[in-house]
Coordinates of C-alpha atoms in Angstrom, one line a residue:
Chain A
X29 CA -7.3 16.5 -7.9
X30 CA -9.0 14.9 -11.1
X31 CA -11.0 11.5 -11.6
X32 CA -8.8 8.4 -13.1
X33 CA -9.9 5.4 -15.0
X34 CA -8.7 2.5 -16.3
X35 CA -9.3 2.3 -20.0
X36 CA -7.4 -0.7 -20.7
X37 CA -5.7 -4.0 -19.7
X38 CA -3.6 -6.8 -21.1
X39 CA -1.9 -9.8 -19.9
X40 CA 0.7 -12.1 -21.3
X41 CA 0.3 -15.2 -20.0
X42 CA 2.0 -16.5 -17.1
X43 CA 4.5 -19.6 -17.8
X44 CA 7.9 -21.5 -16.8
X45 CA 11.2 -20.4 -19.1
X46 CA 11.3 -23.0 -21.5
X47 CA 7.5 -24.0 -21.5
X48 CA 4.7 -23.8 -24.7
X49 CA 3.5 -20.5 -23.0
X50 CA 6.8 -18.4 -22.6
X51 CA 9.8 -20.1 -24.1
X52 CA 12.4 -18.3 -24.3
X53 CA 10.7 -14.7 -24.7
X54 CA 12.6 -12.0 -22.9
X55 CA 11.1 -9.8 -20.3
X56 CA 10.8 -7.1 -23.1
X57 CA 8.9 -9.4 -25.7
X58 CA 6.4 -10.4 -22.8
X59 CA 6.2 -6.6 -21.9
X60 CA 5.2 -5.8 -25.6
X61 CA 2.4 -8.4 -25.7
X62 CA 0.9 -7.0 -22.6
X63 CA 1.0 -3.5 -23.5
X64 CA -0.2 -4.4 -27.0
X65 CA -3.1 -5.9 -25.3
X66 CA -3.7 -3.2 -23.3
X67 CA -3.4 0.0 -26.1
X68 CA -5.7 -2.4 -28.0
X69 CA -8.2 -3.1 -24.9
X70 CA -8.1 1.1 -24.2
X71 CA -8.5 1.6 -28.3
X72 CA -5.2 4.2 -27.8
X73 CA -2.5 4.1 -29.7
X74 CA 1.3 4.1 -28.6
X75 CA 1.9 8.0 -29.9
X76 CA -0.8 9.1 -27.5
X77 CA 0.3 7.9 -24.3
X78 CA 2.2 10.9 -22.5
X79 CA 4.3 8.8 -20.0
X80 CA 5.0 5.5 -18.6
X81 CA 5.2 4.2 -14.9
X82 CA 7.1 1.1 -14.9
X83 CA 7.5 -1.6 -12.1
X84 CA 11.3 -2.6 -12.3
X85 CA 13.1 -4.6 -10.7
X86 CA 16.8 -3.7 -11.2
X87 CA 17.7 -3.2 -7.5
X88 CA 20.1 -0.6 -7.2
X89 CA 23.3 -2.4 -6.5
X90 CA 21.8 -5.7 -7.5
X91 CA 21.3 -8.2 -9.9
X92 CA 21.2 -7.8 -14.0
X93 CA 18.1 -9.2 -14.7
X94 CA 14.4 -7.6 -14.3
X95 CA 12.8 -5.0 -16.2
X96 CA 13.7 -1.4 -17.2
X97 CA 10.6 0.5 -18.6
X98 CA 13.0 2.6 -21.0
X99 CA 13.3 -1.1 -23.1
X100 CA 9.8 -1.1 -23.2
X101 CA 9.5 2.3 -24.8
X102 CA 12.3 1.9 -26.9
X103 CA 10.8 -1.6 -28.2
X104 CA 7.4 -0.1 -28.9
X105 CA 9.0 3.1 -30.5
X106 CA 11.4 5.8 -28.8
X107 CA 8.6 8.4 -28.4
X108 CA 10.3 10.7 -26.2
X109 CA 7.9 10.2 -23.0
X110 CA 9.2 10.3 -19.8
X111 CA 9.2 6.9 -18.0
X112 CA 9.4 6.5 -14.1
X113 CA 10.9 3.1 -13.2
X114 CA 9.6 2.1 -9.8
X115 CA 11.6 -0.3 -7.3
X116 CA 9.9 -1.4 -4.5
X117 CA 10.2 -5.4 -4.5
X118 CA 7.3 -7.6 -5.2
X119 CA 5.3 -4.2 -4.3
X120 CA 6.5 -2.8 -7.6
X121 CA 3.8 -3.2 -10.0
X122 CA 1.7 -2.0 -7.2
X123 CA 3.7 1.2 -6.8
X124 CA 3.8 1.7 -10.4
X125 CA 0.4 1.7 -10.8
X126 CA 0.3 4.5 -7.8
X127 CA 2.7 6.6 -9.7
X128 CA 0.7 6.6 -12.7
X129 CA -2.4 7.1 -10.7
X130 CA -0.6 10.1 -9.2
X131 CA 0.6 11.8 -12.7
X132 CA -3.1 11.7 -13.8
X133 CA -4.8 12.8 -10.7
X134 CA -2.5 15.6 -10.4
X135 CA -3.4 16.4 -13.8
X136 CA 0.0 16.0 -14.9
X137 CA -0.6 13.8 -17.8
X138 CA -4.4 12.4 -19.3
X139 CA -3.2 8.7 -21.0
X140 CA -0.4 7.2 -18.6
X141 CA 0.5 3.4 -19.3
X142 CA 1.3 1.0 -16.4
X143 CA 3.8 -1.8 -17.2
X144 CA 5.1 -4.5 -15.1
X145 CA 6.8 -8.1 -16.5
X146 CA 9.4 -10.7 -15.6
X147 CA 11.6 -13.8 -16.7
X148 CA 12.5 -14.6 -12.9
X149 CA 15.9 -16.5 -12.6
X150 CA 15.1 -20.2 -11.2
X151 CA 14.3 -21.0 -7.8
X152 CA 13.9 -19.2 -4.7
X153 CA 14.1 -15.5 -4.8
X154 CA 18.2 -14.3 -4.1
X155 CA 17.1 -11.7 -2.2
X156 CA 20.6 -9.8 -1.9
X157 CA 23.0 -9.5 -4.6
X158 CA 26.0 -8.2 -2.6
X159 CA 28.3 -9.3 -0.4
X160 CA 28.4 -6.1 2.2
X161 CA 28.0 -6.6 5.9
X162 CA 25.9 -3.1 5.9
X163 CA 23.3 -5.0 3.5
X164 CA 21.0 -6.3 6.4
X165 CA 19.5 -8.7 3.6
X166 CA 22.9 -10.0 2.7
X167 CA 23.8 -10.7 7.0
X168 CA 20.5 -12.2 7.1
X169 CA 20.8 -15.0 4.4
X170 CA 24.7 -15.4 5.6
X171 CA 24.6 -15.8 9.3
X172 CA 21.0 -17.4 9.3
X173 CA 19.6 -18.5 5.7
X174 CA 16.3 -17.5 6.4
X175 CA 14.5 -17.1 2.5
X176 CA 11.4 -16.0 1.7
X177 CA 9.6 -19.4 2.2
X178 CA 10.6 -19.4 5.5
X179 CA 9.5 -16.1 7.1
X180 CA 6.2 -17.3 5.5
X181 CA 6.5 -20.3 7.5
X182 CA 7.5 -18.9 10.6
X183 CA 4.1 -17.3 10.4
X184 CA 2.1 -20.1 9.5
X185 CA 3.7 -21.5 12.6
X186 CA 2.5 -19.2 14.8
X187 CA -0.9 -19.1 13.2
X188 CA -1.4 -22.6 14.3
X189 CA -0.4 -21.8 17.8
X190 CA -2.3 -18.9 18.0
X191 CA -5.9 -20.5 16.4
X192 CA -5.2 -23.7 15.9
X193 CA -4.9 -23.9 11.9
X194 CA -4.4 -27.1 10.9
X195 CA -2.3 -28.5 7.8
X196 CA -5.4 -29.6 5.6
X197 CA -6.6 -26.1 6.3
X198 CA -3.6 -24.2 5.0
X199 CA -4.2 -26.8 1.8
X200 CA -7.5 -26.3 1.5
X201 CA -7.1 -22.7 0.7
X202 CA -4.6 -24.0 -2.0
X203 CA -7.5 -26.1 -3.5
X204 CA -9.8 -23.2 -3.3
X205 CA -7.2 -21.3 -5.4
X206 CA -6.5 -23.7 -8.0
X207 CA -10.2 -24.2 -8.8
X208 CA -10.7 -20.4 -9.2
X209 CA -7.5 -20.5 -11.5
X210 CA -9.5 -23.0 -14.0
X211 CA -10.7 -21.5 -17.1
X212 CA -8.3 -18.2 -16.7
X213 CA -6.6 -18.4 -20.0
X214 CA -3.8 -16.0 -17.9
X215 CA -2.8 -18.5 -14.9
X216 CA 0.3 -21.0 -15.4
X217 CA -1.7 -23.4 -13.7
X218 CA -5.2 -23.9 -15.0
X219 CA -6.1 -27.8 -13.4
X220 CA -7.6 -28.4 -10.1
X221 CA -5.7 -29.5 -7.6
X222 CA -7.2 -32.4 -4.7
X223 CA -6.2 -32.1 -0.5
X224 CA -4.5 -35.2 -0.9
X225 CA -2.2 -33.9 -4.1
X226 CA -1.4 -30.7 -1.5
X227 CA -1.0 -32.5 1.4
X228 CA 1.4 -34.9 -0.6
X229 CA 3.9 -32.2 -2.1
X230 CA 7.1 -31.7 -0.1
X231 CA 7.8 -28.9 2.9
X232 CA 9.6 -26.4 1.3
X233 CA 9.8 -24.9 4.6
X234 CA 7.5 -26.6 7.0
X235 CA 4.9 -26.5 8.0
X236 CA 4.4 -24.9 4.4
X237 CA 4.7 -27.1 1.6
X238 CA 5.8 -26.7 -2.4
X239 CA 1.8 -26.7 -3.7
X240 CA 1.1 -23.7 -1.0
X241 CA 3.8 -21.6 -2.0
X242 CA 3.7 -19.6 -5.4
X243 CA 6.6 -20.8 -7.4
X244 CA 8.7 -18.0 -9.8
X245 CA 7.1 -17.1 -13.2
X246 CA 7.5 -15.3 -16.4
X247 CA 4.8 -13.1 -17.3
X248 CA 3.9 -9.4 -18.0
X249 CA 0.8 -7.2 -17.1
X250 CA 0.2 -3.5 -18.7
X251 CA -2.6 -1.3 -17.8
X252 CA -3.6 2.5 -19.8
X253 CA -4.9 4.8 -17.2
X254 CA -6.8 8.4 -18.1
X255 CA -8.1 11.1 -16.7
X256 CA -11.8 11.4 -16.7
X257 CA -12.0 14.1 -19.5
X258 CA -9.9 11.8 -21.3
X259 CA -12.4 8.2 -20.9
X260 CA -15.2 10.0 -21.7
X261 CA -13.4 10.2 -25.6
X262 CA -13.3 6.5 -25.4
X263 CA -15.9 4.4 -23.7
X264 CA -19.2 5.0 -21.6
X265 CA -18.3 2.5 -18.8
X266 CA -14.9 3.2 -18.0
X267 CA -13.4 1.3 -14.5
X268 CA -12.5 4.2 -11.9
X269 CA -9.6 4.5 -9.3
X270 CA -11.7 5.1 -6.0
X271 CA -8.3 5.3 -4.2
X272 CA -4.3 4.2 -5.0
X273 CA -2.5 4.4 -2.1
X274 CA 1.3 3.4 -0.6
X275 CA 3.1 2.7 2.6
X276 CA 6.1 1.2 4.6
X277 CA 6.4 -0.6 7.6
X278 CA 6.1 1.3 10.9
X279 CA 8.3 1.2 14.2
X280 CA 5.7 -1.0 15.6
X281 CA 5.9 -3.6 13.6
X282 CA 6.9 -6.8 15.1
X283 CA 8.0 -9.2 12.5
X284 CA 11.0 -10.8 11.9
X285 CA 12.2 -8.3 9.1
X286 CA 15.7 -8.4 9.5
X287 CA 18.2 -10.1 12.4
X288 CA 16.3 -8.6 15.4
X289 CA 14.1 -6.1 16.8
X290 CA 12.4 -4.8 19.9
X291 CA 10.2 -7.3 21.5
X292 CA 7.1 -6.2 20.8
X293 CA 4.0 -5.0 23.1
X294 CA 1.7 -6.9 21.0
X295 CA 0.7 -8.4 17.7
X296 CA 1.4 -6.0 15.2
X297 CA 1.8 -7.7 11.9
X298 CA 2.5 -6.4 8.2
X299 CA 2.2 -2.9 9.4
X300 CA 2.9 -1.5 5.7
X301 CA 0.3 -3.6 4.1
X302 CA -2.1 -2.6 7.0
X303 CA -1.0 1.2 6.0
X304 CA -1.9 1.2 2.5
X305 CA -5.6 -0.7 2.9
X306 CA -6.4 1.6 5.5
X307 CA -5.2 4.9 3.3
X308 CA -7.0 2.9 0.6
X309 CA -9.9 2.7 2.5
X310 CA -10.1 6.1 3.8
X311 CA -9.5 8.1 0.5
X312 CA -11.9 6.3 -1.3
X313 CA -14.6 6.5 1.5
X314 CA -15.5 3.0 1.0
X315 CA -15.0 0.2 4.0
X316 CA -14.3 -3.2 4.4
X317 CA -17.9 -4.1 4.0
X318 CA -18.3 -2.5 0.8
X319 CA -15.8 -4.7 -1.0
X320 CA -17.4 -6.9 -3.6
X321 CA -14.0 -9.2 -4.1
X322 CA -10.0 -8.7 -3.3
X323 CA -6.8 -9.6 -5.2
X324 CA -4.2 -10.0 -2.7
X325 CA -0.4 -10.7 -2.4
X326 CA -1.1 -14.7 -1.6
X327 CA 2.5 -15.8 -1.8
X328 CA 1.7 -18.7 0.0
X329 CA -1.6 -20.1 1.3
X330 CA -1.3 -18.1 4.6
X331 CA -2.0 -15.1 3.5
X332 CA -5.9 -15.6 2.4
X333 CA -6.2 -16.2 5.8
X334 CA -4.3 -14.2 7.8
X335 CA -4.9 -10.9 5.6
X336 CA -8.5 -10.4 5.3
X337 CA -8.5 -10.3 9.3
X338 CA -5.9 -7.8 9.9
X339 CA -8.2 -5.2 7.3
X340 CA -11.2 -5.8 9.2
X341 CA -12.9 -7.9 6.0
X342 CA -13.7 -10.4 8.7
X343 CA -12.6 -11.1 11.9
X344 CA -9.6 -12.5 13.5
X345 CA -9.4 -16.3 13.8
X346 CA -12.6 -16.2 11.5
X347 CA -10.6 -17.4 7.8
X348 CA -10.5 -20.8 8.3
X349 CA -14.5 -21.3 9.0
X350 CA -15.2 -19.1 6.2
X351 CA -12.6 -21.0 3.6
X352 CA -14.4 -24.0 4.8
X353 CA -17.8 -22.5 3.8
X354 CA -16.8 -21.7 0.7
X355 CA -17.3 -17.8 1.6
X356 CA -13.8 -17.4 0.0
X357 CA -14.9 -18.5 -3.6
X358 CA -16.2 -16.3 -6.2
X359 CA -19.5 -16.6 -5.3
X360 CA -19.2 -16.6 -1.8
X361 CA -19.8 -13.9 1.1
X362 CA -15.9 -12.8 0.9
X363 CA -14.3 -13.6 -2.5
X364 CA -10.7 -13.7 -2.3
X365 CA -8.5 -14.1 -5.0
X366 CA -11.2 -15.0 -8.0
X367 CA -8.4 -14.8 -10.4
X368 CA -6.7 -18.1 -8.8
X369 CA -4.2 -15.6 -7.1
X370 CA -0.2 -16.2 -7.0
X371 CA -0.2 -19.8 -5.9
X372 CA -2.4 -20.1 -9.5
X373 CA 0.0 -17.5 -11.5
X374 CA 3.5 -17.7 -9.6
X375 CA 5.2 -15.0 -9.5
X376 CA 6.7 -12.8 -11.9
X377 CA 7.5 -10.0 -9.1
X378 CA 7.1 -6.7 -10.5
X379 CA 4.2 -8.1 -12.9
X380 CA 2.1 -8.7 -9.8
X381 CA 0.2 -5.2 -9.0
X382 CA -0.4 -4.6 -12.7
X383 CA -1.6 -8.3 -13.0
X384 CA -3.8 -7.5 -10.1
X385 CA -5.2 -4.5 -12.2
X386 CA -6.4 -6.5 -14.5
X387 CA -8.2 -9.1 -12.9
X388 CA -10.2 -6.2 -10.8
X389 CA -10.9 -4.3 -14.2
X390 CA -12.4 -8.0 -15.8
X391 CA -14.3 -8.7 -12.8
X392 CA -16.0 -5.3 -12.5
X393 CA -16.9 -5.2 -16.3
X394 CA -18.2 -8.3 -16.0
X395 CA -15.8 -10.1 -18.4
X396 CA -14.4 -12.6 -16.2
X397 CA -16.4 -16.0 -16.8
X398 CA -16.4 -18.8 -15.1
X399 CA -14.5 -16.7 -12.1
X400 CA -16.5 -14.1 -12.6
X401 CA -17.8 -12.5 -8.9
X402 CA -21.3 -12.0 -9.3
X403 CA -22.5 -8.3 -9.5
X404 CA -19.0 -7.1 -8.7
X405 CA -19.1 -3.0 -8.1
X406 CA -15.9 -2.4 -5.9
X407 CA -12.7 -4.6 -6.0
X408 CA -9.6 -4.4 -4.0
X409 CA -6.1 -5.2 -5.1
X410 CA -3.0 -5.1 -2.8
X411 CA 0.7 -6.0 -3.1
X412 CA 3.6 -6.1 -0.5
X413 CA 7.4 -6.4 -0.9
X414 CA 10.3 -6.5 0.4
X415 CA 11.9 -3.8 1.9
X416 CA 8.7 -3.1 4.0
X417 CA 7.0 -1.8 0.7
X418 CA 3.0 -2.4 0.2
X419 CA 0.3 -1.1 -2.2
X420 CA -3.4 -0.8 -2.1
X421 CA -5.7 0.4 -5.0
X422 CA -9.3 0.1 -5.2
X423 CA -11.4 0.1 -8.4
X424 CA -15.0 0.6 -8.7
X425 CA -17.6 0.8 -11.4
Chain B
X22 CA 44.0 -31.0 16.8
X23 CA 41.5 -28.0 17.1
X24 CA 39.8 -26.6 14.5
X25 CA 40.3 -23.2 13.4
X26 CA 37.7 -21.0 13.7
X27 CA 36.3 -17.6 12.8
X28 CA 33.0 -15.5 12.7
X29 CA 31.6 -15.9 9.5
X30 CA 31.1 -12.0 9.4
X31 CA 33.3 -10.3 11.5
X32 CA 32.1 -7.5 14.9
X33 CA 28.9 -9.1 14.9
X34 CA 28.9 -11.7 17.9
X35 CA 31.5 -13.0 20.3
X36 CA 31.9 -16.3 22.1
X37 CA 34.5 -15.6 24.6
X38 CA 32.8 -15.5 28.2
X39 CA 29.6 -16.0 27.2
X40 CA 27.7 -16.3 23.8
X41 CA 26.0 -12.6 22.8
X42 CA 25.3 -10.8 19.8
X43 CA 27.0 -7.1 19.8
X44 CA 24.4 -4.6 19.0
X45 CA 23.2 -1.6 20.8
X46 CA 20.6 0.1 22.7
X47 CA 19.1 3.9 22.8
X48 CA 19.6 5.1 26.6
X49 CA 16.6 7.4 25.7
X50 CA 13.7 5.0 25.1
X51 CA 15.1 2.2 25.6
X52 CA 15.0 0.3 22.4
X53 CA 17.3 -2.4 21.5
X54 CA 18.6 -3.2 18.1
X55 CA 21.3 -5.8 16.4
X56 CA 23.1 -5.3 14.4
X57 CA 24.1 -1.8 16.0
X58 CA 22.1 1.6 14.8
X59 CA 23.4 4.7 14.0
X60 CA 20.3 6.5 15.2
X61 CA 17.3 5.3 17.3
X62 CA 14.2 4.2 14.5
X63 CA 11.4 5.3 17.1
X64 CA 9.9 8.4 16.0
X65 CA 8.7 9.0 19.2
X66 CA 12.2 9.0 20.6
X67 CA 13.0 12.3 22.3
X68 CA 16.2 12.3 21.6
X69 CA 18.3 9.6 19.5
X70 CA 21.5 8.6 22.7
X71 CA 23.0 5.5 20.9
X72 CA 25.0 3.1 23.4
X73 CA 27.1 -0.1 22.4
X74 CA 25.0 -3.2 24.5
X75 CA 25.4 -7.0 24.1
X76 CA 22.2 -9.4 24.2
X77 CA 22.5 -13.2 24.8
X78 CA 21.1 -15.7 27.6
X79 CA 18.3 -17.1 27.7
X80 CA 14.8 -16.5 25.9
X81 CA 11.6 -18.3 24.7
X82 CA 10.6 -19.5 20.8
X83 CA 8.0 -16.6 19.2
X84 CA 7.7 -18.6 16.2
X85 CA 10.1 -21.1 13.8
X86 CA 10.4 -22.9 10.6
X87 CA 12.6 -25.5 8.7
X88 CA 14.6 -24.5 6.1
X89 CA 13.8 -28.0 4.2
X90 CA 15.9 -26.8 1.2
X91 CA 19.2 -25.3 0.9
X92 CA 18.7 -21.3 0.9
X93 CA 20.3 -19.5 -2.4
X94 CA 23.3 -18.0 -2.4
X95 CA 25.0 -15.7 0.0
X96 CA 23.8 -18.5 2.3
X97 CA 26.7 -21.1 3.0
X98 CA 26.0 -24.2 4.6
X99 CA 28.1 -27.8 4.7
X100 CA 27.0 -30.6 2.0
X101 CA 25.0 -32.9 2.2
X102 CA 22.3 -30.0 2.9
X103 CA 20.5 -31.0 6.3
X104 CA 17.5 -29.2 7.1
X105 CA 17.6 -26.9 9.9
X106 CA 14.9 -25.0 12.0
X107 CA 15.3 -21.2 12.5
X108 CA 13.8 -19.8 15.0
X109 CA 12.7 -15.9 16.3
X110 CA 13.5 -16.0 19.5
X111 CA 11.7 -13.1 22.1
X112 CA 15.1 -12.6 24.5
X113 CA 15.1 -11.6 28.2
X114 CA 16.8 -8.5 27.5
X115 CA 14.2 -7.6 25.4
X116 CA 15.6 -8.3 22.0
X117 CA 13.2 -10.3 19.3
X118 CA 16.0 -12.1 17.5
X119 CA 16.1 -14.6 14.3
X120 CA 18.9 -17.6 14.0
X121 CA 19.2 -20.7 13.5
X122 CA 19.1 -23.9 16.1
X123 CA 21.0 -26.2 17.2
X124 CA 18.5 -29.0 18.2
X125 CA 16.8 -30.8 14.5
X126 CA 13.4 -29.0 13.8
X127 CA 11.8 -32.2 15.1
X128 CA 12.4 -30.9 19.0
X129 CA 11.1 -27.6 18.3
X130 CA 7.6 -26.3 19.7
X131 CA 6.6 -22.3 20.3
X132 CA 6.8 -21.2 23.7
X133 CA 10.3 -23.4 24.5
X134 CA 13.1 -22.3 26.7
X135 CA 16.6 -21.4 24.4
X136 CA 19.4 -19.7 24.9
X137 CA 21.9 -18.3 22.6
X138 CA 25.4 -20.1 21.5
X139 CA 27.9 -19.4 18.9
X140 CA 28.1 -22.7 16.6
X141 CA 29.6 -23.7 13.4
X142 CA 27.6 -22.5 10.2
X143 CA 29.6 -24.2 7.8
X144 CA 33.3 -25.2 6.5
X145 CA 35.7 -23.5 3.4
X146 CA 39.6 -23.7 3.5
X147 CA 39.6 -26.7 6.5
X148 CA 38.4 -23.8 8.6
X149 CA 34.7 -24.0 10.6
X150 CA 33.0 -20.6 10.3
X151 CA 30.7 -19.7 12.7
X152 CA 27.2 -17.8 13.2
X153 CA 25.1 -17.7 16.4
X154 CA 22.2 -19.7 17.0
X155 CA 20.1 -21.2 19.5
X156 CA 19.8 -24.3 22.0
X157 CA 16.9 -25.4 23.8
X158 CA 17.6 -25.0 27.2

């Protein structure tokens, strides 16, 4: 194994089809912008890139929309390098980062590009593209009608039961997230929002409201990663990848992923996410208390409360108090999503895991402006996606 | 005239003689499955031995949510769309099953006792298409 560094990162600002930010740009155009920025940031030319790990949403048997890494390579220049297209639902970006990392760590390549980008179809994500009774996702949507927001709402409702969480407490997480996004030039939403605004937004899936659930966005993200030897050629102060891990859910998982499962013997939530984060901690030799800040997948505000507890960043049932005390803000004791998170960016599915790497890198370099976590030394990034996929990466300076 | 009805997906559930979903159970470790599984998913199971098993009767709501907006295809629903509750239910038979509620969202609570029923999901070409649902017991 050789040490791996993040040499350069780039984003295309997130937006909505037809707006002033992304207009009608294709996913290839969005990615080209992000890749150009990452190459520029790294001081690397396209011809030096030896391989590409791309986050791909072209599920087999699925839809015609989405990123294919080959399109990016053809667009920027057909140098003949290998392209690995990774599909893992919303975890695809984190998965691509892990594959890029593994290729460099394992000594196969010294300079690798990781890219993800998306032009999203409007509305709630259609999770099954086929009418096929052997597809569990088809059965779940046809026989029940259980879209993503309702899955999250089921967990939020259970948290209200377990810990007495109120709708105001959920809403206050969105208020905090949107405050972080002010001045973040890459966020789709860059304005503060009040508790009253959030509580006045309609339910998408009771108890979760429109402003508490990330919308779909268009956007792209890229990262240039390299071996330690290569890093020394380009910079004196690289950001290091302390660890990168991928996991899938385990048999003990108690959440309603499909139509049914055994009644669990105890609460065992998000086992894929816990698996990835635990492995990332173990491989890095870094514990929850050493983390300066976290970029986690907040498809809904619920996750800013639940995930830190599930990973040992704080105690079970403690999150609401930490949010109220301002401890999850960039200057707090446990900063969560200083970027503004998915709630401020919207989700461009395959870009998200790479977008997190960009934000963590800027934070560790001290380049995050108003949202900077003071003295950030260690950053944790996490994604999870349909099918029971999850990724975690720990970066340090 | 009695409305003709058929399951929205055949072979998954039955209504005659009491509502039940048609799954399987591993007789080696006891794990219940719905839909039927070809082999046991439990990595600690000593040996996958699957038998057909039907699940119905009563259970308790572990949690629930509301579909306040119509889900995208392949979901089908009657128009105008009427928000419905979705319950995650721990059946007494050991299966944690997801399903729509017959009762309105306002009637729901965590821990409520429910029973499995078969009910209409949507209408198409003059026919009612059914699915499994839960009803407050």
